[in-house]
Amino acid sequence: GEIGNSAAVLGLLRALRDPEWMVRWAAARALGVIGDPTAVPGLLKSFQDKDSGVRMQAAAALATIGEAAIPGLLQSVNSTDSDVRWVAVIAMNELSDSAMPRLLDALRGADGETRRAIASTLIKIRHQEAVAIARPLADALLSEKRAVR
């Protein structure tokens, strides 16, 4: 199907598993253009792609899809894989503030890179609850781990 057509979603989801990274990247981009919520599970699986460009394009696509992507993104924020957590937080930069409580929880237990991404997301959301990040950020500054500070 043509880009922008929901009938193309199934083929594009198959393309997310193609051996060529450029095909996977293009499929993730096209799924973002289409914006069909049925693509969310496949795009979330792309967070584990070996190519960082594919992971970032999947994040951008999920951000474009919006509200339907939030539950899966929130699960990804709690992943044991730091790359998956980081990409999920990036995707949430553009989403509504309904994800705020989970982001605040994730901030408290995240590694340094993920904390920076979450803090950036919270600031961009500009939600009144963002004031609550002051304590976890202060705790991070007192961390013994230099990368966290």
CSV table of N, CA, C and O in Angstrom, one decimal, residues 78-149:
chain,number,residue,atom,x,y,z
A,78,ASN,N,10.1,0.9,32.4
A,78,ASN,CA,10.5,0.1,33.5
A,78,ASN,C,11.3,-1.1,33.1
A,78,ASN,O,11.6,-2.1,33.8
A,79,SER,N,11.7,-1.2,31.8
A,79,SER,CA,12.5,-2.3,31.3
A,79,SER,C,13.8,-2.5,32.0
A,79,SER,O,14.4,-1.5,32.5
A,80,THR,N,14.3,-3.7,32.0
A,80,THR,CA,15.7,-3.9,32.6
A,80,THR,C,16.8,-3.5,31.6
A,80,THR,O,17.9,-3.4,32.0
A,81,ASP,N,16.4,-3.3,30.4
A,81,ASP,CA,17.4,-2.9,29.4
A,81,ASP,C,17.4,-1.3,29.3
A,81,ASP,O,16.5,-0.7,29.0
A,82,SER,N,18.6,-0.8,29.7
A,82,SER,CA,18.7,0.7,29.7
A,82,SER,C,18.5,1.4,28.4
A,82,SER,O,17.9,2.5,28.3
A,83,ASP,N,18.8,0.7,27.3
A,83,ASP,CA,18.6,1.3,25.9
A,83,ASP,C,17.1,1.4,25.7
A,83,ASP,O,16.6,2.4,25.1
A,84,VAL,N,16.3,0.4,26.1
A,84,VAL,CA,14.9,0.4,25.9
A,84,VAL,C,14.3,1.5,26.7
A,84,VAL,O,13.4,2.3,26.3
A,85,ARG,N,14.7,1.6,28.0
A,85,ARG,CA,14.2,2.7,28.9
A,85,ARG,C,14.4,4.0,28.3
A,85,ARG,O,13.5,4.9,28.2
A,86,TRP,N,15.6,4.3,27.8
A,86,TRP,CA,16.0,5.6,27.3
A,86,TRP,C,15.2,6.0,26.1
A,86,TRP,O,14.7,7.1,26.0
A,87,VAL,N,15.0,5.0,25.1
A,87,VAL,CA,14.2,5.3,23.9
A,87,VAL,C,12.8,5.5,24.3
A,87,VAL,O,12.1,6.4,23.7
A,88,ALA,N,12.2,4.8,25.3
A,88,ALA,CA,10.8,5.0,25.7
A,88,ALA,C,10.6,6.4,26.2
A,88,ALA,O,9.6,7.1,25.9
A,89,VAL,N,11.6,6.9,27.0
A,89,VAL,CA,11.5,8.2,27.6
A,89,VAL,C,11.5,9.3,26.5
A,89,VAL,O,10.8,10.2,26.5
A,90,ILE,N,12.4,9.1,25.5
A,90,ILE,CA,12.5,10.0,24.4
A,90,ILE,C,11.1,10.1,23.7
A,90,ILE,O,10.7,11.2,23.4
A,91,ALA,N,10.5,8.9,23.5
A,91,ALA,CA,9.2,8.9,22.8
A,91,ALA,C,8.2,9.7,23.6
A,91,ALA,O,7.3,10.3,23.0
A,92,MET,N,8.3,9.6,24.9
A,92,MET,CA,7.3,10.3,25.8
A,92,MET,C,7.4,11.8,25.8
A,92,MET,O,6.6,12.5,26.3
A,93,ASN,N,8.5,12.3,25.2
A,93,ASN,CA,8.7,13.8,25.2
A,93,ASN,C,7.5,14.5,24.6
A,93,ASN,O,7.2,15.6,25.0
A,94,GLU,N,6.9,13.9,23.6
A,94,GLU,CA,5.8,14.6,22.9
A,94,GLU,C,4.4,14.2,23.4
A,94,GLU,O,3.4,14.6,22.8
A,95,LEU,N,4.4,13.3,24.4
A,95,LEU,CA,3.1,12.8,24.8
A,95,LEU,C,2.4,13.6,25.9
A,95,LEU,O,3.1,14.4,26.5
A,96,SER,N,1.2,13.3,26.2
A,96,SER,CA,0.4,14.0,27.2
A,96,SER,C,1.0,13.8,28.6
A,96,SER,O,1.7,12.8,28.8
A,97,ASP,N,0.6,14.6,29.5
A,97,ASP,CA,1.0,14.5,30.9
A,97,ASP,C,0.4,13.4,31.6
A,97,ASP,O,0.6,13.2,32.8
A,98,SER,N,-0.4,12.5,31.0
A,98,SER,CA,-1.0,11.4,31.7
A,98,SER,C,0.0,10.4,32.1
A,98,SER,O,-0.2,9.5,33.0
A,99,ALA,N,1.2,10.5,31.5
A,99,ALA,CA,2.3,9.6,31.9
A,99,ALA,C,3.2,10.1,33.1
A,99,ALA,O,4.1,9.5,33.5
A,100,MET,N,2.9,11.3,33.6
A,100,MET,CA,3.7,11.9,34.6
A,100,MET,C,4.0,11.1,35.8
A,100,MET,O,5.1,11.0,36.2
A,101,PRO,N,3.0,10.5,36.5
A,101,PRO,CA,3.3,9.7,37.7
A,101,PRO,C,4.3,8.6,37.5
A,101,PRO,O,5.2,8.4,38.3
A,102,ARG,N,4.2,7.9,36.4
A,102,ARG,CA,5.1,6.8,36.1
A,102,ARG,C,6.5,7.3,35.8
A,102,ARG,O,7.5,6.7,36.2
A,103,LEU,N,6.5,8.4,35.1
A,103,LEU,CA,7.9,9.0,34.8
A,103,LEU,C,8.5,9.4,36.1
A,103,LEU,O,9.7,9.2,36.3
A,104,LEU,N,7.8,10.0,37.0
A,104,LEU,CA,8.4,10.4,38.3
A,104,LEU,C,8.9,9.1,39.1
A,104,LEU,O,10.0,9.2,39.7
A,105,ASP,N,8.1,8.0,39.1
A,105,ASP,CA,8.6,6.8,39.7
A,105,ASP,C,9.9,6.3,39.0
A,105,ASP,O,10.8,5.9,39.7
A,106,ALA,N,9.9,6.3,37.7
A,106,ALA,CA,11.0,5.8,37.0
A,106,ALA,C,12.3,6.7,37.2
A,106,ALA,O,13.4,6.1,37.3
A,107,LEU,N,12.1,7.9,37.5
A,107,LEU,CA,13.2,8.8,37.7
A,107,LEU,C,14.0,8.4,39.0
A,107,LEU,O,15.2,8.4,39.0
A,108,ARG,N,13.3,7.9,39.9
A,108,ARG,CA,13.9,7.6,41.2
A,108,ARG,C,14.8,6.4,41.1
A,108,ARG,O,15.8,6.3,41.8
A,109,GLY,N,14.6,5.4,40.2
A,109,GLY,CA,15.4,4.2,40.1
A,109,GLY,C,16.2,4.1,38.8
A,109,GLY,O,16.8,3.1,38.6
A,110,ALA,N,16.2,5.1,38.0
A,110,ALA,CA,16.9,5.0,36.7
A,110,ALA,C,18.4,5.2,36.8
A,110,ALA,O,18.9,5.8,37.7
A,111,ASP,N,19.1,4.7,35.7
A,111,ASP,CA,20.5,5.0,35.6
A,111,ASP,C,20.7,6.4,35.1
A,111,ASP,O,19.7,7.1,34.8
A,112,GLY,N,21.9,6.9,35.1
A,112,GLY,CA,22.2,8.3,34.8
A,112,GLY,C,21.7,8.8,33.5
A,112,GLY,O,21.0,9.8,33.4
A,113,GLU,N,21.9,8.0,32.4
A,113,GLU,CA,21.4,8.4,31.1
A,113,GLU,C,19.9,8.5,31.1
A,113,GLU,O,19.3,9.5,30.5
A,114,THR,N,19.2,7.5,31.6
A,114,THR,CA,17.8,7.5,31.7
A,114,THR,C,17.2,8.7,32.5
A,114,THR,O,16.3,9.3,32.2
A,115,ARG,N,17.9,9.0,33.7
A,115,ARG,CA,17.5,10.1,34.5
A,115,ARG,C,17.5,11.4,33.7
A,115,ARG,O,16.6,12.2,33.8
A,116,ARG,N,18.6,11.6,33.0
A,116,ARG,CA,18.7,12.8,32.2
A,116,ARG,C,17.6,12.9,31.2
A,116,ARG,O,17.0,14.0,31.0
A,117,ALA,N,17.3,11.8,30.5
A,117,ALA,CA,16.2,11.8,29.5
A,117,ALA,C,14.8,12.0,30.2
A,117,ALA,O,14.0,12.8,29.7
A,118,ILE,N,14.6,11.4,31.3
A,118,ILE,CA,13.3,11.6,32.1
A,118,ILE,C,13.2,13.1,32.5
A,118,ILE,O,12.2,13.7,32.4
A,119,ALA,N,14.3,13.6,33.1
A,119,ALA,CA,14.2,15.0,33.6
A,119,ALA,C,13.9,15.9,32.4
A,119,ALA,O,13.1,16.8,32.6
A,120,SER,N,14.5,15.7,31.3
A,120,SER,CA,14.3,16.5,30.1
A,120,SER,C,12.8,16.4,29.7
A,120,SER,O,12.2,17.4,29.4
A,121,THR,N,12.3,15.2,29.7
A,121,THR,CA,10.9,15.0,29.4
A,121,THR,C,10.0,15.7,30.3
A,121,THR,O,9.0,16.4,29.9
A,122,LEU,N,10.2,15.6,31.6
A,122,LEU,CA,9.4,16.3,32.6
A,122,LEU,C,9.4,17.8,32.4
A,122,LEU,O,8.4,18.4,32.6
A,123,ILE,N,10.5,18.3,32.2
A,123,ILE,CA,10.6,19.8,31.9
A,123,ILE,C,9.8,20.2,30.7
A,123,ILE,O,9.1,21.2,30.7
A,124,LYS,N,9.9,19.4,29.7
A,124,LYS,CA,9.2,19.7,28.4
A,124,LYS,C,7.7,19.6,28.6
A,124,LYS,O,6.9,20.3,28.0
A,125,ILE,N,7.3,18.6,29.4
A,125,ILE,CA,5.8,18.5,29.7
A,125,ILE,C,5.3,19.7,30.4
A,125,ILE,O,4.2,20.2,30.2
A,126,ARG,N,6.1,20.3,31.3
A,126,ARG,CA,5.7,21.6,32.0
A,126,ARG,C,4.4,21.4,32.8
A,126,ARG,O,3.6,22.3,32.8
A,127,HIS,N,4.3,20.3,33.4
A,127,HIS,CA,3.1,20.0,34.2
A,127,HIS,C,3.4,20.4,35.6
A,127,HIS,O,4.5,20.4,36.1
A,128,GLN,N,2.3,20.9,36.3
A,128,GLN,CA,2.5,21.4,37.7
A,128,GLN,C,3.1,20.3,38.6
A,128,GLN,O,3.9,20.7,39.5
A,129,GLU,N,2.9,19.0,38.3
A,129,GLU,CA,3.5,18.0,39.2
A,129,GLU,C,5.0,17.9,38.9
A,129,GLU,O,5.7,17.2,39.7
A,130,ALA,N,5.5,18.5,37.9
A,130,ALA,CA,7.0,18.4,37.6
A,130,ALA,C,7.8,19.0,38.8
A,130,ALA,O,9.0,18.7,38.9
A,131,VAL,N,7.2,19.8,39.6
A,131,VAL,CA,7.9,20.3,40.8
A,131,VAL,C,8.3,19.2,41.7
A,131,VAL,O,9.4,19.3,42.3
A,132,ALA,N,7.6,18.1,41.6
A,132,ALA,CA,7.9,16.9,42.4
A,132,ALA,C,9.3,16.3,42.0
A,132,ALA,O,9.8,15.4,42.8
A,133,ILE,N,9.8,16.7,40.9
A,133,ILE,CA,11.1,16.1,40.5
A,133,ILE,C,12.3,16.6,41.3
A,133,ILE,O,13.4,16.1,41.3
A,134,ALA,N,12.0,17.7,42.0
A,134,ALA,CA,13.1,18.4,42.7
A,134,ALA,C,13.8,17.4,43.7
A,134,ALA,O,15.0,17.3,43.7
A,135,ARG,N,13.1,16.6,44.5
A,135,ARG,CA,13.7,15.7,45.4
A,135,ARG,C,14.5,14.6,44.7
A,135,ARG,O,15.6,14.4,45.1
A,136,PRO,N,13.9,13.9,43.7
A,136,PRO,CA,14.7,12.8,43.1
A,136,PRO,C,15.9,13.4,42.4
A,136,PRO,O,17.0,12.8,42.4
A,137,LEU,N,15.8,14.6,41.8
A,137,LEU,CA,17.0,15.2,41.2
A,137,LEU,C,18.1,15.6,42.3
A,137,LEU,O,19.3,15.4,42.0
A,138,ALA,N,17.6,16.0,43.4
A,138,ALA,CA,18.6,16.3,44.5
A,138,ALA,C,19.2,15.1,45.0
A,138,ALA,O,20.5,15.0,45.2
A,139,ASP,N,18.5,14.0,45.0
A,139,ASP,CA,19.1,12.7,45.4
A,139,ASP,C,20.1,12.2,44.4
A,139,ASP,O,21.1,11.7,44.7
A,140,ALA,N,19.8,12.5,43.1
A,140,ALA,CA,20.7,12.1,42.0
A,140,ALA,C,22.0,12.9,42.2
A,140,ALA,O,23.1,12.3,42.0
A,141,LEU,N,21.9,14.1,42.5
A,141,LEU,CA,23.1,15.0,42.7
A,141,LEU,C,24.0,14.5,43.8
A,141,LEU,O,25.2,14.7,43.8
A,142,LEU,N,23.4,13.8,44.8
A,142,LEU,CA,24.2,13.3,45.9
A,142,LEU,C,24.7,11.9,45.7
A,142,LEU,O,25.3,11.3,46.6
A,143,SER,N,24.3,11.3,44.6
A,143,SER,CA,24.7,9.9,44.3
A,143,SER,C,26.2,9.8,44.3
A,143,SER,O,27.0,10.7,43.9
A,144,GLU,N,26.7,8.6,44.7
A,144,GLU,CA,28.1,8.3,44.7
A,144,GLU,C,28.6,8.0,43.2
A,144,GLU,O,29.8,8.1,43.0
A,145,LYS,N,27.7,7.7,42.4
A,145,LYS,CA,28.0,7.4,41.0
A,145,LYS,C,28.1,8.7,40.2
A,145,LYS,O,27.2,9.4,40.0
A,146,ARG,N,29.3,8.9,39.7
A,146,ARG,CA,29.6,10.2,38.9
A,146,ARG,C,28.6,10.3,37.7
A,146,ARG,O,28.2,11.4,37.4
A,147,ALA,N,28.4,9.2,37.0
A,147,ALA,CA,27.5,9.3,35.8
A,147,ALA,C,26.1,9.7,36.1
A,147,ALA,O,25.4,10.3,35.3
A,148,VAL,N,25.7,9.4,37.4
A,148,VAL,CA,24.3,9.8,37.8
A,148,VAL,C,24.2,11.3,38.0
A,148,VAL,O,23.2,12.0,37.8
A,149,ARG,N,25.3,11.9,38.6
A,149,ARG,CA,25.3,13.3,38.9
A,149,ARG,C,25.4,14.0,37.6
A,149,ARG,O,25.0,15.0,37.3
